[in-house]
XYZ file of C-alpha atoms in Angstrom:
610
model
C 71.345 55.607 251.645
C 69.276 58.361 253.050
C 65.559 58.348 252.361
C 64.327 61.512 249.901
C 63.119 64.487 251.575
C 59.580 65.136 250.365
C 58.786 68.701 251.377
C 55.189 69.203 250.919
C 53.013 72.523 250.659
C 50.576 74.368 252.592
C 47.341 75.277 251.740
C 49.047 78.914 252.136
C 51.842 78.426 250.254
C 48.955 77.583 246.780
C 47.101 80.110 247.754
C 49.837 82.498 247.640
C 51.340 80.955 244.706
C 47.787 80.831 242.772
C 47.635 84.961 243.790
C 51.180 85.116 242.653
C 49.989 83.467 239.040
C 46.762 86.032 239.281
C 48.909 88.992 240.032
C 50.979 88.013 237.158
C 47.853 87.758 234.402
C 46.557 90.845 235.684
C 49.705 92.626 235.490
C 50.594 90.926 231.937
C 46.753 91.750 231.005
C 47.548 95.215 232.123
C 50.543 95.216 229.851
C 48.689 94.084 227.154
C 45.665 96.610 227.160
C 48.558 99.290 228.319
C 50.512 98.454 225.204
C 46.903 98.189 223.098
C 45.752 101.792 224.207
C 48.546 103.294 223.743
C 48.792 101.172 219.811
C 45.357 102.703 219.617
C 46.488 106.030 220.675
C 48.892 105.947 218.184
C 46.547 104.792 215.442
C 44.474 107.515 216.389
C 47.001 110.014 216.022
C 48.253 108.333 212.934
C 44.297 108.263 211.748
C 44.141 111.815 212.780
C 47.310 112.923 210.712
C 46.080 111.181 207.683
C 42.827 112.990 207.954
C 45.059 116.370 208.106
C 47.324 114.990 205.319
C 44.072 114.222 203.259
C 42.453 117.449 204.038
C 45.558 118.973 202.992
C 45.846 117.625 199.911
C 42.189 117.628 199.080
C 42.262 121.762 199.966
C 45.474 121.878 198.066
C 43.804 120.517 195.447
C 40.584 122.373 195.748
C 42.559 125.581 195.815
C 44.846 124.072 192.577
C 41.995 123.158 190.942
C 39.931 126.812 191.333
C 43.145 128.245 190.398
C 43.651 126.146 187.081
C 39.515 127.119 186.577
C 40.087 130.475 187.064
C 43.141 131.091 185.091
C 41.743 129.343 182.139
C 38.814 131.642 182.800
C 41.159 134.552 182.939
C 42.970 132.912 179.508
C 39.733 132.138 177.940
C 38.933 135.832 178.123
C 42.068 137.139 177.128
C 41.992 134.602 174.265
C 38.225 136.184 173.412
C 39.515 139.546 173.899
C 42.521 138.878 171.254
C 40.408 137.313 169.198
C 38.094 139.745 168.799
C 41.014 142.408 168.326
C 42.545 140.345 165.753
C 38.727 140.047 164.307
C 38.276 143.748 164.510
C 41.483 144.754 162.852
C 40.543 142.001 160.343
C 37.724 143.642 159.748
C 39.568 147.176 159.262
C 42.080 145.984 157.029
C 39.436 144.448 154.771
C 37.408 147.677 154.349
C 40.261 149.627 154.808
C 41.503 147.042 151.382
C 37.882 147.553 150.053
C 37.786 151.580 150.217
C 41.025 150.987 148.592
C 39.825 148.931 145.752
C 36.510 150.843 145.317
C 39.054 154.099 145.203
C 41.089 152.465 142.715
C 38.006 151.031 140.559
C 36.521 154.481 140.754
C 39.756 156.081 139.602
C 40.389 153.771 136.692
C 36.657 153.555 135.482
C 37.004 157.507 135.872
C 40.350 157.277 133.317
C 37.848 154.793 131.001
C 35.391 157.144 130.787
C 36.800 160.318 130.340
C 39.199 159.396 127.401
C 37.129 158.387 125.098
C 34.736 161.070 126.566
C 37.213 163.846 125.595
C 37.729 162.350 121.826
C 33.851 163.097 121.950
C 33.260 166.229 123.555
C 36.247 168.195 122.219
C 35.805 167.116 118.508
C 31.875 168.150 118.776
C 32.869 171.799 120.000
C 35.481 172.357 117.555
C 32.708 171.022 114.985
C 30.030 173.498 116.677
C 31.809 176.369 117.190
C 33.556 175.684 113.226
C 36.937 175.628 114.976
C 37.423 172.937 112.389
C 35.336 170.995 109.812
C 34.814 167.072 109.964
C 36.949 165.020 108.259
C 36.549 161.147 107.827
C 39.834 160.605 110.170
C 37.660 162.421 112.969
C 34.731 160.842 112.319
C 36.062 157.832 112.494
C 37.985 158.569 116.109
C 34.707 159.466 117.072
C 32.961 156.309 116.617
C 35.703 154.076 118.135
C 35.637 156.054 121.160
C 31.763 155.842 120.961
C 31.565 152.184 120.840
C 34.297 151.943 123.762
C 32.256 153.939 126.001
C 29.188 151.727 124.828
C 31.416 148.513 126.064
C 32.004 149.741 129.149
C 28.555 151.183 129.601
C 27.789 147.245 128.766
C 30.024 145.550 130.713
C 29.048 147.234 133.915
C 25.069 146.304 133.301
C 26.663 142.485 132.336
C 27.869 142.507 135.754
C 24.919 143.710 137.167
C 22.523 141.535 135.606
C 24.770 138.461 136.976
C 24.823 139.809 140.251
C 20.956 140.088 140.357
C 20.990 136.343 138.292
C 19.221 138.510 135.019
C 22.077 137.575 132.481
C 20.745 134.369 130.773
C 22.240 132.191 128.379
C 20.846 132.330 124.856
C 22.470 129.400 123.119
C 21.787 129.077 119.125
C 23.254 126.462 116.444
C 26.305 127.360 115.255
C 29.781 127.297 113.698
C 31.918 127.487 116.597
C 35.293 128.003 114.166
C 33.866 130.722 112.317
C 32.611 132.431 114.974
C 36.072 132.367 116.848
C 38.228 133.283 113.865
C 35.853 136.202 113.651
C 36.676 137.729 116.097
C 40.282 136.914 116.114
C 39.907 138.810 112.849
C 38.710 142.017 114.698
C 42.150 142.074 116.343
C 44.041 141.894 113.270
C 44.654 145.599 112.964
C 45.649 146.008 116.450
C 48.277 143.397 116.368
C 49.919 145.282 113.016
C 49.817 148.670 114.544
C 51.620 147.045 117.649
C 54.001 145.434 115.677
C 52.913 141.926 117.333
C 52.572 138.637 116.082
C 49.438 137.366 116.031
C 48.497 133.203 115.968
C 45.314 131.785 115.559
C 44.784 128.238 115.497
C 41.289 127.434 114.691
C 39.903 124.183 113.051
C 39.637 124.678 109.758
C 36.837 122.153 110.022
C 33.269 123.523 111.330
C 32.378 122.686 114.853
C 28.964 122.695 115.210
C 27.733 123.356 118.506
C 25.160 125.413 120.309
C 26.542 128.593 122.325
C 26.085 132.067 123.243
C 27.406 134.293 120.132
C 27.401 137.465 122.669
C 28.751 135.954 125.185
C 31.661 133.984 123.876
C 32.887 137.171 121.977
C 32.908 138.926 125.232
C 34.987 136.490 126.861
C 36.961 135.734 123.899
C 37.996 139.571 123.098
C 38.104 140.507 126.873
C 41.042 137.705 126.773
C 42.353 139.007 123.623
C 42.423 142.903 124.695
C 44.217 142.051 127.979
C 47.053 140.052 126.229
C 47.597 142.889 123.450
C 47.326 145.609 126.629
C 50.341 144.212 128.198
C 52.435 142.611 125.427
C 55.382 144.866 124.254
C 56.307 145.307 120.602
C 57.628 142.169 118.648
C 55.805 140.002 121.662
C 53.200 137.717 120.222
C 49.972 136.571 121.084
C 48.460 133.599 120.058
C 44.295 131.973 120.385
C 43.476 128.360 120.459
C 40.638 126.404 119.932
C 40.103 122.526 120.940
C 37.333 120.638 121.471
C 37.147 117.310 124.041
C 34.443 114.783 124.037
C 32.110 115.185 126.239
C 30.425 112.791 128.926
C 28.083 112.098 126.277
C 27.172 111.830 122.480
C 25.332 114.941 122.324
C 27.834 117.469 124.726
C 31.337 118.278 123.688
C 33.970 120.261 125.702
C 35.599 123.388 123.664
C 39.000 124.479 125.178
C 40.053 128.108 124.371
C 43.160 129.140 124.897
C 44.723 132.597 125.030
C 48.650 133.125 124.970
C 50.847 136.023 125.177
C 54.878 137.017 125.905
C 53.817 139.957 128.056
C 54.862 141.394 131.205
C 53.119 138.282 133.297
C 51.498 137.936 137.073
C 53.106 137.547 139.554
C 52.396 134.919 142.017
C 51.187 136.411 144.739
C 48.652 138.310 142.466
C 47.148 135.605 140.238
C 44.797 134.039 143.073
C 42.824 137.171 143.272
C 42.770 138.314 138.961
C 39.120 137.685 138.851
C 37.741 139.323 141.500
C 35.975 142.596 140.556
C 37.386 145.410 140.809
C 41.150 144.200 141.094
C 44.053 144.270 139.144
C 46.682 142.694 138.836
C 49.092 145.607 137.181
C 48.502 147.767 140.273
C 51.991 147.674 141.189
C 53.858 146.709 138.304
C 55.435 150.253 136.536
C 55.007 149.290 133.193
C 51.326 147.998 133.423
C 48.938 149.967 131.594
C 45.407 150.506 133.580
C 42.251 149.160 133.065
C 39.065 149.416 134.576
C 39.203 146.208 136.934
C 36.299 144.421 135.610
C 36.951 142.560 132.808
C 38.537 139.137 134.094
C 35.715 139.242 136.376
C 33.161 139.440 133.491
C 35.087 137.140 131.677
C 34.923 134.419 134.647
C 31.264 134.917 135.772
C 30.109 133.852 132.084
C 32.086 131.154 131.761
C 30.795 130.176 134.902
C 26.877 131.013 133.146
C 28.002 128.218 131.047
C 28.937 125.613 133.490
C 32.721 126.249 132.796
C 35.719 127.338 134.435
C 38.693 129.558 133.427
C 42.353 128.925 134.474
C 45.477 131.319 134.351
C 49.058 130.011 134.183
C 51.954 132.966 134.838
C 55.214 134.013 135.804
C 56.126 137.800 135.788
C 57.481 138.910 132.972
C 56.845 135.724 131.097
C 53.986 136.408 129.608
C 50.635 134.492 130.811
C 48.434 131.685 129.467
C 44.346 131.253 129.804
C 42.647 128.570 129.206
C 38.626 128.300 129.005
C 36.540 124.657 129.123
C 33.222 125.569 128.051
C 30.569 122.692 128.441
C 28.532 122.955 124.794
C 25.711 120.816 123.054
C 26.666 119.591 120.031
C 24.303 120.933 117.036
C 23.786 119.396 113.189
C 25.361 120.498 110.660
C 22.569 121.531 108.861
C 21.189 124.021 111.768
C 23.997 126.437 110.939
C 23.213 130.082 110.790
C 25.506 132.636 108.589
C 28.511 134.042 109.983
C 28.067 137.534 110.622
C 30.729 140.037 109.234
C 33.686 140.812 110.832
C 33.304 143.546 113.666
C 35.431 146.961 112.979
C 38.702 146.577 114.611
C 39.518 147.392 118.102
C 41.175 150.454 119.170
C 44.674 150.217 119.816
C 45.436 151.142 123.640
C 49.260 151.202 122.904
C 50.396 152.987 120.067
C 54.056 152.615 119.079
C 55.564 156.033 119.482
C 54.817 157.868 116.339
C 57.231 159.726 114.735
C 57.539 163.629 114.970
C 55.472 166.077 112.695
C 57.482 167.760 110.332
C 60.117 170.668 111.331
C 58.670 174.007 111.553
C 60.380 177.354 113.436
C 57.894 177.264 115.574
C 58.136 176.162 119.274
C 57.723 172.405 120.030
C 55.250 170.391 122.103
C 55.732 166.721 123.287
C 52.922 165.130 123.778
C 52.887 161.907 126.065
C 49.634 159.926 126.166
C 49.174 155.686 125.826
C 46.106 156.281 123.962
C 46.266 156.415 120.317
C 43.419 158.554 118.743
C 43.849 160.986 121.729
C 47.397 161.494 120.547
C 46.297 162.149 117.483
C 43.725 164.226 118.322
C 45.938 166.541 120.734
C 48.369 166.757 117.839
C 45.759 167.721 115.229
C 45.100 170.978 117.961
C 48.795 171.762 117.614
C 50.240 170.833 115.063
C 49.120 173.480 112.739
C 50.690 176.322 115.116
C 53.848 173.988 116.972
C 56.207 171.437 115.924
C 54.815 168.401 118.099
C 56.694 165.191 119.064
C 54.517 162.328 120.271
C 55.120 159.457 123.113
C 53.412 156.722 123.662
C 54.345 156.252 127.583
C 56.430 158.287 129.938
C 59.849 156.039 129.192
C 60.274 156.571 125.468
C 58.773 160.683 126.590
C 61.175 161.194 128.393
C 63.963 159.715 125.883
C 61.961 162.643 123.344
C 62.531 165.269 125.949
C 66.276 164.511 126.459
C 66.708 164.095 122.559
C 64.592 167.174 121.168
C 64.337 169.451 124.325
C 60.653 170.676 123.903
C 59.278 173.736 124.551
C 56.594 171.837 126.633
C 55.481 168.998 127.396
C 51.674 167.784 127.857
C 51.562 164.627 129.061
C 47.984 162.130 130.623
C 49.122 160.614 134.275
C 47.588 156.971 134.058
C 50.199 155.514 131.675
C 51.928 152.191 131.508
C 55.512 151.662 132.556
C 56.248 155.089 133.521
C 52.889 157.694 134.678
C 52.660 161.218 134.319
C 54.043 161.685 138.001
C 57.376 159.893 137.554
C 57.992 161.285 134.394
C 56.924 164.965 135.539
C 59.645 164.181 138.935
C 62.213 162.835 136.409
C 61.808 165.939 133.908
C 61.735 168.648 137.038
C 64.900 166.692 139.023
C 67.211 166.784 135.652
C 68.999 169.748 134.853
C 68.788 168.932 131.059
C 65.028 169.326 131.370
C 64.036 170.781 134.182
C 63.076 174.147 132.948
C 60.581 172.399 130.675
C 56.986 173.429 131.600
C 54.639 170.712 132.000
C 50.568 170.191 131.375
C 49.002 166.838 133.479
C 46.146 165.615 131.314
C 44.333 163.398 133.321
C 40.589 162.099 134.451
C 41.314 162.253 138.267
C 39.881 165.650 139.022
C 40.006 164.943 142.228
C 41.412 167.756 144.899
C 44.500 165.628 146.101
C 45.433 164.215 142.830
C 45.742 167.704 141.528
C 47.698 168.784 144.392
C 49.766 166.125 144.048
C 50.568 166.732 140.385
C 51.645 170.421 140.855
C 53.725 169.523 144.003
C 55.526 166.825 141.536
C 56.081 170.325 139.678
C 54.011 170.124 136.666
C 52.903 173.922 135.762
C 49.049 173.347 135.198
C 46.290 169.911 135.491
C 44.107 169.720 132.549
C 40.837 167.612 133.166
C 39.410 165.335 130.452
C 37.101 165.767 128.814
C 39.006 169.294 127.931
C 38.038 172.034 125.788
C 40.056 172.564 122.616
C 40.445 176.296 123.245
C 41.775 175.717 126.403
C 44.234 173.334 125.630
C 45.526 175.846 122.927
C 45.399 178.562 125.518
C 47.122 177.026 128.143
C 50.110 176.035 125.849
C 50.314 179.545 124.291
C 50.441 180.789 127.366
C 53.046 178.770 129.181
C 55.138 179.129 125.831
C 54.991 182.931 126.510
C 55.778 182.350 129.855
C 58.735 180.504 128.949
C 59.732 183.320 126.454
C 59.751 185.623 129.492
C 61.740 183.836 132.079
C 64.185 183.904 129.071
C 65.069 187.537 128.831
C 65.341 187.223 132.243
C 68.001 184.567 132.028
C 69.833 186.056 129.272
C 70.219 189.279 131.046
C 71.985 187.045 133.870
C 74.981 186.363 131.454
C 75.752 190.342 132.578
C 78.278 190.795 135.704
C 76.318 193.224 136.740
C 73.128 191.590 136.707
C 70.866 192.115 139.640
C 71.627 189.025 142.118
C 68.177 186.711 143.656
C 66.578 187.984 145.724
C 65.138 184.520 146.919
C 66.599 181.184 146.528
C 67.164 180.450 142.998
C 65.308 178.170 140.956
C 67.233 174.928 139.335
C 67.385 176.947 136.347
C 68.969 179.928 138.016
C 71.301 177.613 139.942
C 72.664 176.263 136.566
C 73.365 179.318 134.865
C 74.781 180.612 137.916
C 76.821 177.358 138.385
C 77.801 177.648 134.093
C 78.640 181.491 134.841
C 80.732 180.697 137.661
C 82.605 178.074 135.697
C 83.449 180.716 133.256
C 84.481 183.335 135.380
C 86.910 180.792 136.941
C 88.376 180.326 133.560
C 88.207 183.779 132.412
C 92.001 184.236 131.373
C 92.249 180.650 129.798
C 92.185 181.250 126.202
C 91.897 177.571 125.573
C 88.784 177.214 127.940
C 85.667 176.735 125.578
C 82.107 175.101 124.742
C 84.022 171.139 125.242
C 85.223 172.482 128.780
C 82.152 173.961 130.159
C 80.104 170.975 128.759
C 82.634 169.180 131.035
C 82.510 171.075 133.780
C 78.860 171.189 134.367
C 78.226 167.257 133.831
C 76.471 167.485 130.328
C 77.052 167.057 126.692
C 78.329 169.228 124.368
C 74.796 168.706 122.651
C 72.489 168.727 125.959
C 73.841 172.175 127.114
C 73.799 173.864 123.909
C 70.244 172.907 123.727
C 69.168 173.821 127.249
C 71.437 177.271 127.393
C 69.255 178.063 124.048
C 65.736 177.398 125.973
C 66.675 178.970 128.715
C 68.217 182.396 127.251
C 67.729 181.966 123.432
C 71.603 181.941 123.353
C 74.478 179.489 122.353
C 77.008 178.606 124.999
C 79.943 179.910 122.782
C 77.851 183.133 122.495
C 77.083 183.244 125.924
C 81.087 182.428 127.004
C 82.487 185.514 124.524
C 79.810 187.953 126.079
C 80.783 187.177 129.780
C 83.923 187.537 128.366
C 83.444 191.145 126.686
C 81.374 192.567 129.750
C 84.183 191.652 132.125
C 86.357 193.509 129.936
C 84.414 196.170 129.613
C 84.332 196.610 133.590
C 88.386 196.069 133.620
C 88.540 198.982 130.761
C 85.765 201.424 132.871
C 88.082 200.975 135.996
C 91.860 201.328 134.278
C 92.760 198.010 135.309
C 94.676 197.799 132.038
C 95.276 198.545 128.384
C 93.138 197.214 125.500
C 95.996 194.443 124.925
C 96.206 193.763 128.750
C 92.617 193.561 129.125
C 91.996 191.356 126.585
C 94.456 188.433 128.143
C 92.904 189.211 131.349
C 89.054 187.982 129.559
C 91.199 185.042 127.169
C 91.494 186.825 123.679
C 94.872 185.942 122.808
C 94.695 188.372 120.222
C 94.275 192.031 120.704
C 92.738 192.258 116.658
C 90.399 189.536 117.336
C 89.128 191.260 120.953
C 88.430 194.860 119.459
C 86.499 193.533 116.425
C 84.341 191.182 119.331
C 84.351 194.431 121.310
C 82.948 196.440 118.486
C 80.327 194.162 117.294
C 79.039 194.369 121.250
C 79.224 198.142 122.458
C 79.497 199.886 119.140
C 82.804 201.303 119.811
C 86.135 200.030 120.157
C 88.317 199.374 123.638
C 90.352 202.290 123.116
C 87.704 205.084 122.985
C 85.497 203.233 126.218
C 88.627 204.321 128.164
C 89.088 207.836 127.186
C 85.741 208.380 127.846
């Protein structure tokens, strides 16, 4: 066995090896720091690019973020600027509504004033100038109309003195019962001449309390004119009195209620009833007027006392108030003495009266809602025309179709149908429409009376009038009327002189009625039944409005169209007297000479040998 070769190393060979082993760490060292830079580097770059990134975003957000300011700032503005639009056309509409209120307060306090103004003035002229001698009838229209205007006169300073917190309460001991049925008994008259029924349930029992005598019959009565104003005939209206403890022994709560079955408020209307100024009938047809300013009386003293008023309705269902008055109970003993019963009220609404009695003269209608001036405006004519009277423009414009008036005079603030529509409905139907008409109204203003005459009404009378004028202007529209007659009764000739301008609707109709019976000339059979027919009216209507426009009969009007024609056939030699008369529809020669004689004075036969 060999020994083992032991090779053994130079001092070189370490050294070399130990420079070797240097080399290495340096180079793996070298590596390291290589690979560490260029990490660095790279997380340099990568710091770098998040700074960019977060630059980015913060600019990006700095630039989102002045945007979003600057378009809310822009949307703010525009916001402001709507706002104050909508603000400023706010603000027109509401005086653009208040002008429109204060026009229509003005107008109806105007109407207030001047009708019982004109049952003043016009009675004290007659009585000056001794046009006419008192009677107690007058004297008594007079007074009522006196004491209205004194009401209104009242309830205007009322207002005024609450406004300026003047109007005090003056309570006194009392018998609350008695005073109520009081002045449920001033209404009594009203409901008969309205034909409505009229409940009152009062405690028969006193209830002593202490209140405001004034002021609870103003509130009372103010409730009690508006439910007669707008309840119909046959309706009823009914007052009711309760009384509540109060919160303590010496207070008590009275509860006044105030029915009717009237025409009602609508919905939309009842929130604002009690302002001032308002009213609720503005655009209901049949709603007569009023001044605006009673239901706001009404609610500002109940509110003097501590109370509050309430209104249940549904249009055309009639309405329901009810009144809590806070009162101190009184003794027995404290009483004071009913006073008497005030005169009644005066009726707003008169039923339609019935006509005067027949006379030959011509006939008036006269359409006004208030009662005495009816009366009065009849008085002026009645002694000189037949007058019919209406107490609104529906049932006066049933009169005009029924009697055919020579004219009709007629106020324009009237309930259910005004002086306008009933004017427009009068001038637009054939039946009527040559009737002349007179507005009688208080709105003297410049547009109202052009808008009356362009409805077609003939003249606009102003309250207060003057007797004499009234009379004049009817006696002279009358003869007016009596003239455009002859004119129209000379248009039954063939060979009357044709328009020389487009026809009236009168002209038009007895052109349209002559045409009819020129087309039916020959027809023997063709009479008054036919032409009614033939022109869309009764037999009654057209022999009524053929007599106030020419004074002449249809059947009288038919045989002289008839007789002219064959007078013209004759003149020319179309024919002999039997030919000619078949030709105009006698069917009997006998018959057409005697009509032919009792026209021209001479018979067929000699007309053609002259």
């Amino acid at each position: 066995m060999q020994p083992a070769l032991v090779c053994t190393a130079g001092p070189d060979s370490l050294a070399a090896a130990d420079n070797a082993r240097k080399v290495a760490e340096v180079e793996a060292r070298f590596k390291t720091r290589e690979q560490e830079a260029v990490i660095a580097r790279q997380e340099l770059e990568l710091a770098r690019q998040r700074g960019y990134l977060l630059f980015g975003l913060l600019a990006i957000a700095l630039t989102g973020a002045l945007a979003y300011f600057f378009w809310m700032r822009t949307r703010a503005k525009k916001r402001e600027a709507e706002y104050r639009a909508a603000l400023h056309e706010a603000e027109t509409r509401r005086l653009k509504e208040l002008d429109r209120v204060k026009s229509t307060f003005f107008a109806n306090i105007s109407h207030e004033f001047r009708t019982p103004l004109s049952l003043l003035i016009s009675p004290l002229r007659e009585l000056e100038t001794g046009a006419r001698t008192g009677n107690a009838k007058m004297y008594a229209i007079m007074r009522r109309n006196a004491e209205r205007l004194l009401q209104l006169v009242n309830q205007l300073l009322d207002l005024s003195r609450l406004e300026n917190g003047r109007l005090q309460l003056e309570p006194r001991p009392g018998n609350l019962s008695a005073a109520l049925r009081s002045i449920a008994g001033s209404f009594e008259s009203l409901a008969d001449r309205k034909l409505i029924h009229f409940d009152v349930f009062v405690p028969k029992a006193p209830v002593w309390a202490a209140f405001d005598r004034d002021k609870l019959e103003k509130i009372a009565s103010n409730l009690l004119s508006n439910a007669f104003k707008f309840t119909p005939e046959e309706g009823s209206v009914t007052l009711q009195l309760k009384t509540e403890p109060g919160p303590d022994e010496t207070s008590l709560l009275a509860v006044i209620r105030v029915d009717d079955t009237g025409i009602g408020i609508s919905s939309d209307q009842l929130p604002q009833i009690f302002e001032r100024f308002y009213q609720a009938d503005q655009q209901m047809p049949d709603a007569p007027g009023g001044s605006g300013i009673g239901l706001a009386l009404t609610k500002e003293l109940v509110q003097l006392h501590g109370g509050r008023i309430e209104v249940e309705s549904e249009e055309r269902k009639g309405a329901r108030f009810n009144v809590y008055l806070p009162l101190q109970r009184a003794a027995a003993e404290s009483d004071q003495p009913t006073a008497g019963e005030p005169e009644p009220s005066t009726a707003e609404n008169a039923p339609v009266a019935m006509p005067a009695a027949p006379s030959p003269e011509a006939s008036v209608l006269v359409v006004e809602d208030n009662a005495d001036l009816q009366d009065y405006i009849a008085g002026l004519l009645e002694p000189r025309y037949r007058v019919f009277r209406a107490a609104d423009g529906q049932a006066g414009l049933r009169l005009a179709l029924l009697e055919t008036p020579d004219l009709v005079l007629t106020d324009l603030m009237m309930p259910q149908t005004d002086g306008l529509a009933l004017t427009a409905q009068l001038k637009n139907d054939p039946r009527t429409s040559h009737i002349p008409v007179v507005m009688l109204t208080a709105k003297a203003d410049r547009e109202d009376r052009i808008q009356g005459l362009e409805t077609g009404a003939e003249a606009y009378l102003t309250k207060p009038f003057d007797a004499g004028e009234l009379r004049a202007l009817v006696e002279r529209l009358i003869d007016q009327r009596r003239i455009l007659q002859e004119k129209y009764s000379r248009m039954v000739l063939p060979d009357a002189p044709p328009a020389t301008k487009l026809p009236s609707l009168e002209e038009q109709f007895l052109q349209d009625v002559l045409r009819v019976i020129d087309e039916q000339m020959d027809d023997d059979l063709f009479g008054v039944e036919q032409l009614a027919a033939e022109v869309n009216m009764s037999r009654s209507n057209l022999f009524r409005k053929l007599d106030a426009l020419t004074g002449k009969s249809p059947t009288q009007i038919i045989r002289e169209r008839r007789l002219a024609r064959a007078r013209q056939l004759l003149e020319q030699g179309r024919g002999n007297t039997s030919e000619v008369a078949m030709m105009v529809g006698f069917n009997t020669p006998a018959y057409f000479i005697k009509c032919f004689v009792d026209q021209y004075g001479v018979t067929p036969g000699e007309l053609r040998k002259r």
